[in-house]
Short mmCIF file of C-alpha atoms in Angstrom, two decimals:
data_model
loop_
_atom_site.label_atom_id
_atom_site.label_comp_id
_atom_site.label_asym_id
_atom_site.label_seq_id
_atom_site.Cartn_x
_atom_site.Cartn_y
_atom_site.Cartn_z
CA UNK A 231 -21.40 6.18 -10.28
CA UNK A 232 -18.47 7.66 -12.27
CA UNK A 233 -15.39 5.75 -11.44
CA UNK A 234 -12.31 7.44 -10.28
CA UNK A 235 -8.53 7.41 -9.47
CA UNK A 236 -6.29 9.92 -6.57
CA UNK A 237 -2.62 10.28 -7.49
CA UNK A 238 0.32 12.75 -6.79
CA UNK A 239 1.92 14.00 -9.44
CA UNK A 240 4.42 16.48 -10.06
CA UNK A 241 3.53 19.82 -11.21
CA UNK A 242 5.66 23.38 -10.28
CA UNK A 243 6.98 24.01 -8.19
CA UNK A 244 5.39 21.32 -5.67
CA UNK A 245 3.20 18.24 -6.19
CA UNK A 246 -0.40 18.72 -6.37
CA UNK A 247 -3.05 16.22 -5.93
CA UNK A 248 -4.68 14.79 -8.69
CA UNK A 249 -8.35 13.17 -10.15
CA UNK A 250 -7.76 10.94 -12.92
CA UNK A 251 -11.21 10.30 -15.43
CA UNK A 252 -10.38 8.19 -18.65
CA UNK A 253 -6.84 8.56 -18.62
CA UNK A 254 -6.78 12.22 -18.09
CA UNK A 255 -5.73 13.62 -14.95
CA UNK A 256 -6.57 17.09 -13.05
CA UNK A 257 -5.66 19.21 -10.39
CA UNK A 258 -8.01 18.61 -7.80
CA UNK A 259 -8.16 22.00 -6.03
CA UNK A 260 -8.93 23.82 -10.10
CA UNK A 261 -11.43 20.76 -10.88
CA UNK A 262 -13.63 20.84 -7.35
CA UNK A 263 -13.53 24.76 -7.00
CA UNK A 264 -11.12 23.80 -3.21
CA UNK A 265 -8.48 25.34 -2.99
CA UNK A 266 -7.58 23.86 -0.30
CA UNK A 267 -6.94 20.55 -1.68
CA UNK A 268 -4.01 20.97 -3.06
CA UNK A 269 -2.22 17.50 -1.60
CA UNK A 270 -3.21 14.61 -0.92
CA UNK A 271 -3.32 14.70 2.73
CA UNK A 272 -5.23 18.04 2.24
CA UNK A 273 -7.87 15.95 0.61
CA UNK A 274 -7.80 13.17 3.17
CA UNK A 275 -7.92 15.48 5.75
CA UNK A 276 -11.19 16.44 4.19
CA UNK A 277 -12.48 13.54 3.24
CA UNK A 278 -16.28 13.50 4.63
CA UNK A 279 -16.71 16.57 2.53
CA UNK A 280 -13.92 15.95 -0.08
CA UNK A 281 -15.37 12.06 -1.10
CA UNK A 282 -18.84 14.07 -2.45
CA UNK A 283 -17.08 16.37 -4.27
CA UNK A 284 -14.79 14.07 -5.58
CA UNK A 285 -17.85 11.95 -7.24
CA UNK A 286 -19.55 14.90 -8.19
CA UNK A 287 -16.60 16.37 -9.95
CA UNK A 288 -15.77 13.02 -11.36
CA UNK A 289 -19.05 13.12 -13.03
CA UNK A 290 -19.04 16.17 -14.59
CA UNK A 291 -15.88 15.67 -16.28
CA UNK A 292 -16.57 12.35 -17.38
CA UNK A 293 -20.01 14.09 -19.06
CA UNK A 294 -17.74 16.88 -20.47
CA UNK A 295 -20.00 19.29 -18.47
CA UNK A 296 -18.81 22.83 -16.24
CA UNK A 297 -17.65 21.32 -12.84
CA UNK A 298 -19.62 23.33 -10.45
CA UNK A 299 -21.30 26.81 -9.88
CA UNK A 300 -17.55 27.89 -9.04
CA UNK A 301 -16.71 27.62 -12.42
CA UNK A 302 -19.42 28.25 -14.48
CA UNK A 303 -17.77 28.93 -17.90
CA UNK A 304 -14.11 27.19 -17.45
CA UNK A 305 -13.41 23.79 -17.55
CA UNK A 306 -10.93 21.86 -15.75
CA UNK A 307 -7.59 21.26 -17.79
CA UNK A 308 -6.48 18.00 -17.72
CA UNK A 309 -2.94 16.30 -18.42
CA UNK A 310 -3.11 13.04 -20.43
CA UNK A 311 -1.89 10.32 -17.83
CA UNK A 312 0.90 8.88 -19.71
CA UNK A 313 2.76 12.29 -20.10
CA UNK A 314 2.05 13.13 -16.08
CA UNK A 315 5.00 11.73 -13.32
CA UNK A 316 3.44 10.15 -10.79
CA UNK A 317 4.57 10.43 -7.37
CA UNK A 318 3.69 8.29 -4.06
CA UNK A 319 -0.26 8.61 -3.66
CA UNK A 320 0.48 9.88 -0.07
CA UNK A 321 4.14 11.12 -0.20
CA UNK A 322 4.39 11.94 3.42
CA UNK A 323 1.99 9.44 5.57
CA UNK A 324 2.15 9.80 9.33
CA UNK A 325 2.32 6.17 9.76
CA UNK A 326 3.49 2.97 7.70
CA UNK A 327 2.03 -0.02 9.48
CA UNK A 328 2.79 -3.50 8.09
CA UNK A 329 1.03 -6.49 8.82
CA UNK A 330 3.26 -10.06 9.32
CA UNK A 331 2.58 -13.32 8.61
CA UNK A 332 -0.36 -12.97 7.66
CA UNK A 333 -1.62 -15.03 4.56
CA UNK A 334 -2.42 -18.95 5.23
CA UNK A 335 -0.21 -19.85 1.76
CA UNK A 336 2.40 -17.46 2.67
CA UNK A 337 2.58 -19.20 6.63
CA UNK A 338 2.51 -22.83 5.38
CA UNK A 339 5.60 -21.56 2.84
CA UNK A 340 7.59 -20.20 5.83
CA UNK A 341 7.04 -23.26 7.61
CA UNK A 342 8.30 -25.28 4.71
CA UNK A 343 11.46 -23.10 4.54
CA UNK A 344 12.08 -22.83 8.27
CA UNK A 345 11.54 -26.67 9.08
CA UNK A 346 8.89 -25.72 11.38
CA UNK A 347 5.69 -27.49 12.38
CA UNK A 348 2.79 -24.90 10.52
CA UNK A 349 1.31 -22.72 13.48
CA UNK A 350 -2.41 -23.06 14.18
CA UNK A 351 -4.35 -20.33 13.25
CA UNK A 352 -3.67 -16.99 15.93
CA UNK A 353 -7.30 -16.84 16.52
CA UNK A 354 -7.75 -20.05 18.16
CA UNK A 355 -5.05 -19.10 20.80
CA UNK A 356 -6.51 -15.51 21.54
CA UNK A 357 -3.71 -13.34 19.64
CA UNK A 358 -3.89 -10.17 17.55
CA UNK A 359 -2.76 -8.71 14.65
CA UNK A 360 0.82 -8.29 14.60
CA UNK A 361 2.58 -5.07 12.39
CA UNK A 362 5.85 -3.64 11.95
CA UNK A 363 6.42 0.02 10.71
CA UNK A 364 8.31 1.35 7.95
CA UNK A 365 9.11 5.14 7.52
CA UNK A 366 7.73 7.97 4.82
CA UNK A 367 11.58 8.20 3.19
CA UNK A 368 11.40 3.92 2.53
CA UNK A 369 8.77 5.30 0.05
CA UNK A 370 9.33 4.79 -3.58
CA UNK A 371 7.03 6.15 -6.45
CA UNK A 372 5.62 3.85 -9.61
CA UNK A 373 7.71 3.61 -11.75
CA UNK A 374 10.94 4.71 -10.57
CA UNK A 375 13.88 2.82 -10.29
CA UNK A 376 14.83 1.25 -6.75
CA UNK A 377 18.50 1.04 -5.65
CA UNK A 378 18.63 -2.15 -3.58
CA UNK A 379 20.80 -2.00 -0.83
CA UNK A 380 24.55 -2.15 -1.01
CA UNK A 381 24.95 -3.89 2.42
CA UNK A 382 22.31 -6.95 1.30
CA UNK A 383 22.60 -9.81 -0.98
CA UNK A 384 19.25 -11.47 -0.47
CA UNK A 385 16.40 -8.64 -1.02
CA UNK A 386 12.90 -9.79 -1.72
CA UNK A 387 9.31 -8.98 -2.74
CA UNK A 388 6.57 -9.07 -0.69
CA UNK A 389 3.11 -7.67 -3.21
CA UNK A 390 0.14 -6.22 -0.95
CA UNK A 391 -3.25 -4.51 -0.75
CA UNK A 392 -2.81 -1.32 0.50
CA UNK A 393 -5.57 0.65 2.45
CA UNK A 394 -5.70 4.52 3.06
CA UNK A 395 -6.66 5.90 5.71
CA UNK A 396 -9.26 8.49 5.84
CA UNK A 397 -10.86 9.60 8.64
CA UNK A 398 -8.87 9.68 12.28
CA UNK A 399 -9.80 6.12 14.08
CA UNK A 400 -9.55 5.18 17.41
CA UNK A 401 -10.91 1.85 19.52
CA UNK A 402 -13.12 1.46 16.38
CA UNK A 403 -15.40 -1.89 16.38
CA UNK A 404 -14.19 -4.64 13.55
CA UNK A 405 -17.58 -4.09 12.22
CA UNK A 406 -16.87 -0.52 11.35
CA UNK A 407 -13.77 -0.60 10.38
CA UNK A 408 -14.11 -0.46 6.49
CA UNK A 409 -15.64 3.10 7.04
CA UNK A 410 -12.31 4.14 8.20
CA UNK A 411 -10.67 3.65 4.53
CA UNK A 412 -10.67 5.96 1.89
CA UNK A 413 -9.08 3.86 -0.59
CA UNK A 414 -6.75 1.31 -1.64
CA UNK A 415 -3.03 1.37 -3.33
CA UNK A 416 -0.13 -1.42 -3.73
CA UNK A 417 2.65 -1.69 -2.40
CA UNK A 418 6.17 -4.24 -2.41
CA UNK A 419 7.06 -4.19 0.98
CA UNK A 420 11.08 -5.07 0.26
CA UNK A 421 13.20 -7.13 2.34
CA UNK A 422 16.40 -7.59 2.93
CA UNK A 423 16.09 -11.26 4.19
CA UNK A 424 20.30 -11.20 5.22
CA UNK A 425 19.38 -9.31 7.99
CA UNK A 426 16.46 -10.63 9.57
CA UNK A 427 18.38 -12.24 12.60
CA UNK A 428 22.04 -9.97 14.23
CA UNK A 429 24.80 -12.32 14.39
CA UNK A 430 26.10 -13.15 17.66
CA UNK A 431 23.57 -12.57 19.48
CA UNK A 432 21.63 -15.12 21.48
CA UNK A 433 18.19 -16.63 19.64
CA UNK A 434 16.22 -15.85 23.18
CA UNK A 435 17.36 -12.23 22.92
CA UNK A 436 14.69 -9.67 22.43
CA UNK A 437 17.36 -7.44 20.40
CA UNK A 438 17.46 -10.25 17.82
CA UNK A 439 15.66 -9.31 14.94
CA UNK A 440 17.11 -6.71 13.09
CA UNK A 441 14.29 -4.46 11.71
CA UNK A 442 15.86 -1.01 10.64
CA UNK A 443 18.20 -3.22 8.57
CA UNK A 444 15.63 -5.75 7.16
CA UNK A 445 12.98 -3.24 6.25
CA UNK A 446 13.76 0.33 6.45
CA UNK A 447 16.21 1.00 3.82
CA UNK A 448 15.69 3.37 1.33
CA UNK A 449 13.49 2.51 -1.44
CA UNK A 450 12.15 -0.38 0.80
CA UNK A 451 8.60 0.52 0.44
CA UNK A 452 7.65 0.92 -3.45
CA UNK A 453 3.71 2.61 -2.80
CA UNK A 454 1.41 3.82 -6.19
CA UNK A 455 0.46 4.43 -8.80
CA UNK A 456 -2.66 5.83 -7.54
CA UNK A 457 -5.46 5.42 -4.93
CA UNK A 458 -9.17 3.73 -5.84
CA UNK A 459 -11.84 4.80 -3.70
CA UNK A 460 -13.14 2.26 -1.08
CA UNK A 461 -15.96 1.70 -3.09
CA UNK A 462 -14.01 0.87 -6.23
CA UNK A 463 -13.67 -2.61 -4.19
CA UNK A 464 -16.66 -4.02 -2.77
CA UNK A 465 -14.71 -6.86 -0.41
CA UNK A 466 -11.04 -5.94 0.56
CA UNK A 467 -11.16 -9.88 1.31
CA UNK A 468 -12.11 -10.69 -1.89
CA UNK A 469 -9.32 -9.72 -4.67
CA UNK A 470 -6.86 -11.71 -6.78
CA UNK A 471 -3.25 -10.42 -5.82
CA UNK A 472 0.02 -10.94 -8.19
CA UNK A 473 3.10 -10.43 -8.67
CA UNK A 474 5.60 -10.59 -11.44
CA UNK A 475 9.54 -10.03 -11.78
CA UNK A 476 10.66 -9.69 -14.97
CA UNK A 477 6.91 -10.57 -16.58
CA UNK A 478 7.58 -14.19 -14.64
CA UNK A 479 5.10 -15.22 -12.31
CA UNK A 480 5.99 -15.30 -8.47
CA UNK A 481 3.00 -14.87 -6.39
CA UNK A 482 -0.51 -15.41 -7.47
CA UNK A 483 -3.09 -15.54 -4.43
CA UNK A 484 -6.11 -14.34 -3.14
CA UNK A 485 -6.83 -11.71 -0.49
CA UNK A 486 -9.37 -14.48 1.09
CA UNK A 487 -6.28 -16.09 2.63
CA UNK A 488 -5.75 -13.50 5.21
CA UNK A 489 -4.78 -14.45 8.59
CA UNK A 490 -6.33 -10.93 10.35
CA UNK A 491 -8.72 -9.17 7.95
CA UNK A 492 -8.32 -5.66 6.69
CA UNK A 493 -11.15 -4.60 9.57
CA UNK A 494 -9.34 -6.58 12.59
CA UNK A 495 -5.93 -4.96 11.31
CA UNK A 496 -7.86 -1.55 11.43
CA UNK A 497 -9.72 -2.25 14.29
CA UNK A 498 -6.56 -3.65 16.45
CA UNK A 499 -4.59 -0.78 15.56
CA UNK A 500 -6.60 1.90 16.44
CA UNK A 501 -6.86 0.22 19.91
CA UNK A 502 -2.90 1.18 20.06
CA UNK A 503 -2.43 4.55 18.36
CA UNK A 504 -5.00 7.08 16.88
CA UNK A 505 -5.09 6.07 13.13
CA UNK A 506 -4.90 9.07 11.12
CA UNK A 507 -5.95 10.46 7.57
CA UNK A 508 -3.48 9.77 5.11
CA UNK A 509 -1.81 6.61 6.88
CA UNK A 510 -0.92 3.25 4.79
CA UNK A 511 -2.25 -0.08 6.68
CA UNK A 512 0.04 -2.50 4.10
CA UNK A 513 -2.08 -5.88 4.41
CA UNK A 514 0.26 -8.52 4.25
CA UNK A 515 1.85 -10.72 1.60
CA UNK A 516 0.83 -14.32 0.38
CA UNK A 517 3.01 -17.42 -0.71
CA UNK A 518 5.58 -17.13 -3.74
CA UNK A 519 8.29 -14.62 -2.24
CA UNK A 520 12.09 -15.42 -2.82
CA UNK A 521 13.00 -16.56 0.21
CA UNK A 522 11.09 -20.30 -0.56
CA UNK A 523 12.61 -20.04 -4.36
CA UNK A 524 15.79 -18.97 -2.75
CA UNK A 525 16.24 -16.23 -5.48
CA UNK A 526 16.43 -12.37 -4.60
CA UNK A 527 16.22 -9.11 -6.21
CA UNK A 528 18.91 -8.06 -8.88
CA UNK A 529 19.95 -4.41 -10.39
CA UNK A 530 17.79 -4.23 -14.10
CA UNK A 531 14.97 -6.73 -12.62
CA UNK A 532 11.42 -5.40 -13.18
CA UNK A 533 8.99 -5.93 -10.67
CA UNK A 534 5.00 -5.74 -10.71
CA UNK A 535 2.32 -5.91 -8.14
CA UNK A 536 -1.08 -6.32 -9.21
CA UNK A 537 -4.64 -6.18 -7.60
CA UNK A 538 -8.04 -6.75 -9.59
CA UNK A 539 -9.64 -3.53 -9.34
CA UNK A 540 -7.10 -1.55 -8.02
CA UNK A 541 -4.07 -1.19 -10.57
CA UNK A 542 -0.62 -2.05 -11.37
CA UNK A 543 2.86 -0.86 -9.58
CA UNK A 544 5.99 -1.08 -11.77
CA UNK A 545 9.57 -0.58 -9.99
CA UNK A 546 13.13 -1.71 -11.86
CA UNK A 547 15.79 -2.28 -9.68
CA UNK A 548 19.38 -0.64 -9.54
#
C-alpha cells in the first residue's frame, strides 16, 4: 500500500488541503480529480469515499503515473515539503477533547508531587474516561513560534497521540471504535500549572479549578505537522511517545501505559456528544512533564513531540 501524509498548508488566497508522497506535497482537490476537497474538513467530511481515493491517488503519484481518468494527460504539481508552510492539520475542529490523567507513569508522578497515596486503577471502581476541552483558536501550527502567556510563570508540556476523527460517532461499542479514526497527529497540550487551583476559594468548591486560565490560552494547543492514516499505525496502544525541550530528553514512554484506551475514550465520548469528522480526541500525556522537575517553559526554548510512525511537532517559545 503506498504510504501517505494529510496536511494544511498555505496556498492563495486560503489554505488548501494537502497529500504528501516522498516529500512532495499536492493539492488534494487537483491530484484526486474532487474538487470538493479543498480543506481538510472537506476531506473528512468525505472520508468513506475520500480514504479510496486518497490510496489510489497516493499510488499513482508515487509510480509517476496520470492520477485518474479525470486527468488523463496532466499530472498533479507538487510543492517540495520543505519550501511548503504548514498549517494545523485541521485548522478549525468542532471539538478539542482532552483526556486527564491518564498514563500509569504520568499518575504515579503526580502522586509523588502531590504527596498523595497513588489511586487504584479507575476501572476497578466503575469510572470513565475523564476529558477537558480546549478551543480551535488554542491551536498552534508546526513550527511556529508560541507566545507563552504573560499572566503565567509555570507553563508546561504535556506530548500526546492525537486521533482524527472521521466519520460522525455516536453510542459506538469500544470494539468499534478504531473505525471511527481517520488518522493520527501530535499535539503539546500546554499548561499553565499557576493556575490550576483560584485563590481564595474553598478546596470543596466546585468553581475551584481554573480551566480557561490553565488550558485555554492562546497558543495552548500546538497540533501538526500532518495527519497519518489510521492504518499507518497498526495499535494506537502500541507506540513509543517523546518529548524533547531544547534536544534534552523529558518524557520518553509508551502508549501501552494508558489508563482509558484510545477506543474507551472514543467510545465514552460518543455516549455524551455526537463525535464529528474533523474533531481531535488528544490521548493523554505520560510521566516526565515539568511540574515533577519543577522547571517550566521559557521564551527561545524549543520543544518536540514525537510518535514512532506518526512524525515530529516542533514549536519555539516566545
Amino acid at each position: 500500500m503506498s504510504q501517505y501524509k494529510l496536511a494544511t498548508y498555505q496556498s492563495a488566497p486560503e489554505p488548501r488541503a494537502g497529500i504528501i508522497i516522498d516529500e512532495v506535497i499536492f493539492d488534494v482537490a487537483a491530484a484526486t480529480g474532487q474538487a470538493g476537497y479543498a480543506t481538510m474538513l472537506d476531506v473528512l467530511r468525505d472520508w468513506d469515499r475520500a480514504q479510496p481515493a486518497l490510496r489510489d491517488t497516493a499510488k499513482a503519484l508515487s509510480s509517476n503515473k496520470a492520477l485518474s481518468n479525470k486527468t488523463p494527460t496532466k499530472k498533479a504539481e507538487g510543492i517540495p515539503l520543505k519550501g511548503a508552510k504548514l498549517l494545523t492539520p485541521v485548522p478549525t475542529p468542532g471539538g478539542i477533547f482532552c483526556a486527564g490523567a491518564n498514563f500509569t507513569d504520568h499518575m504515579m508522578e503526580m502522586a509523588k508531587v502531590l504527596n498523595l497515596a497513588p489511586e487504584v486503577d479507575p476501572h476497578e471502581v466503575g469510572l470513565k474516561p475523564w476529558h477537558f476541552i480546549k478551543l480551535a483558536h488554542c491551536l498552534a501550527p508546526p513550527d511556529a513560534t508560541v507566545k507563552l502567556p504573560a499572566y503565567s510563570k509555570m507553563v508546561d508540556w504535556e506530548a500526546e497521540l492525537t486521533a482524527v476523527i472521521g466519520r460522525p460517532a455516536r453510542d459506538v461499542s469500544i470494539a468499534n471504535a478504531l473505525d471511527y479514526v481517520a488518522g493520527y497527529t501530535l499535539a503539546n497540550d500546554l499548561s499553565a500549572r499557576d493556575f490550576t487551583k483560584r485563590p481564595h476559594v474553598s478546596d470543596t468548591s466546585p468553581f475551584k479549578y481554573d480551566w480557561l486560565s490553565q488550558k485555554c490560552f492562546d497558543d495552548a494547543c500546538p497540533v501538526g505537522p500532518w495527519i497519518v492514516p489510521a492504518d499507518a499505525i497498526a495499535d494506537p496502544q502500541n507506540v513509543p511517545i517523546k518529548l524533547w525541550v531544547n534536544d534534552v530528553i523529558k518524557q520518553d514512554s509508551h502508549t501501552s501505559k494508558m489508563i482509558f484506551t484510545l477506543a474507551e475514550q472514543i467510545s465514552h465520548l460518543s455516549s455524551r456528544v455526537t463525535l464529528q469528522p474533523g474533531d481531535l480526541i488528544l490521548t493523554g500525556t505520560p510521566a516526565g512533564v515539568g511540574l515533577a522537575r519543577k522547571e517550566f517553559l521559557k521564551p527561545g526554548d524549543v520543544v518536540k513531540v514525537w510518535v514512532e510512525g506518526v512524525g515530529t511537532l516542533t514549536n519555539t517559545c516566545a
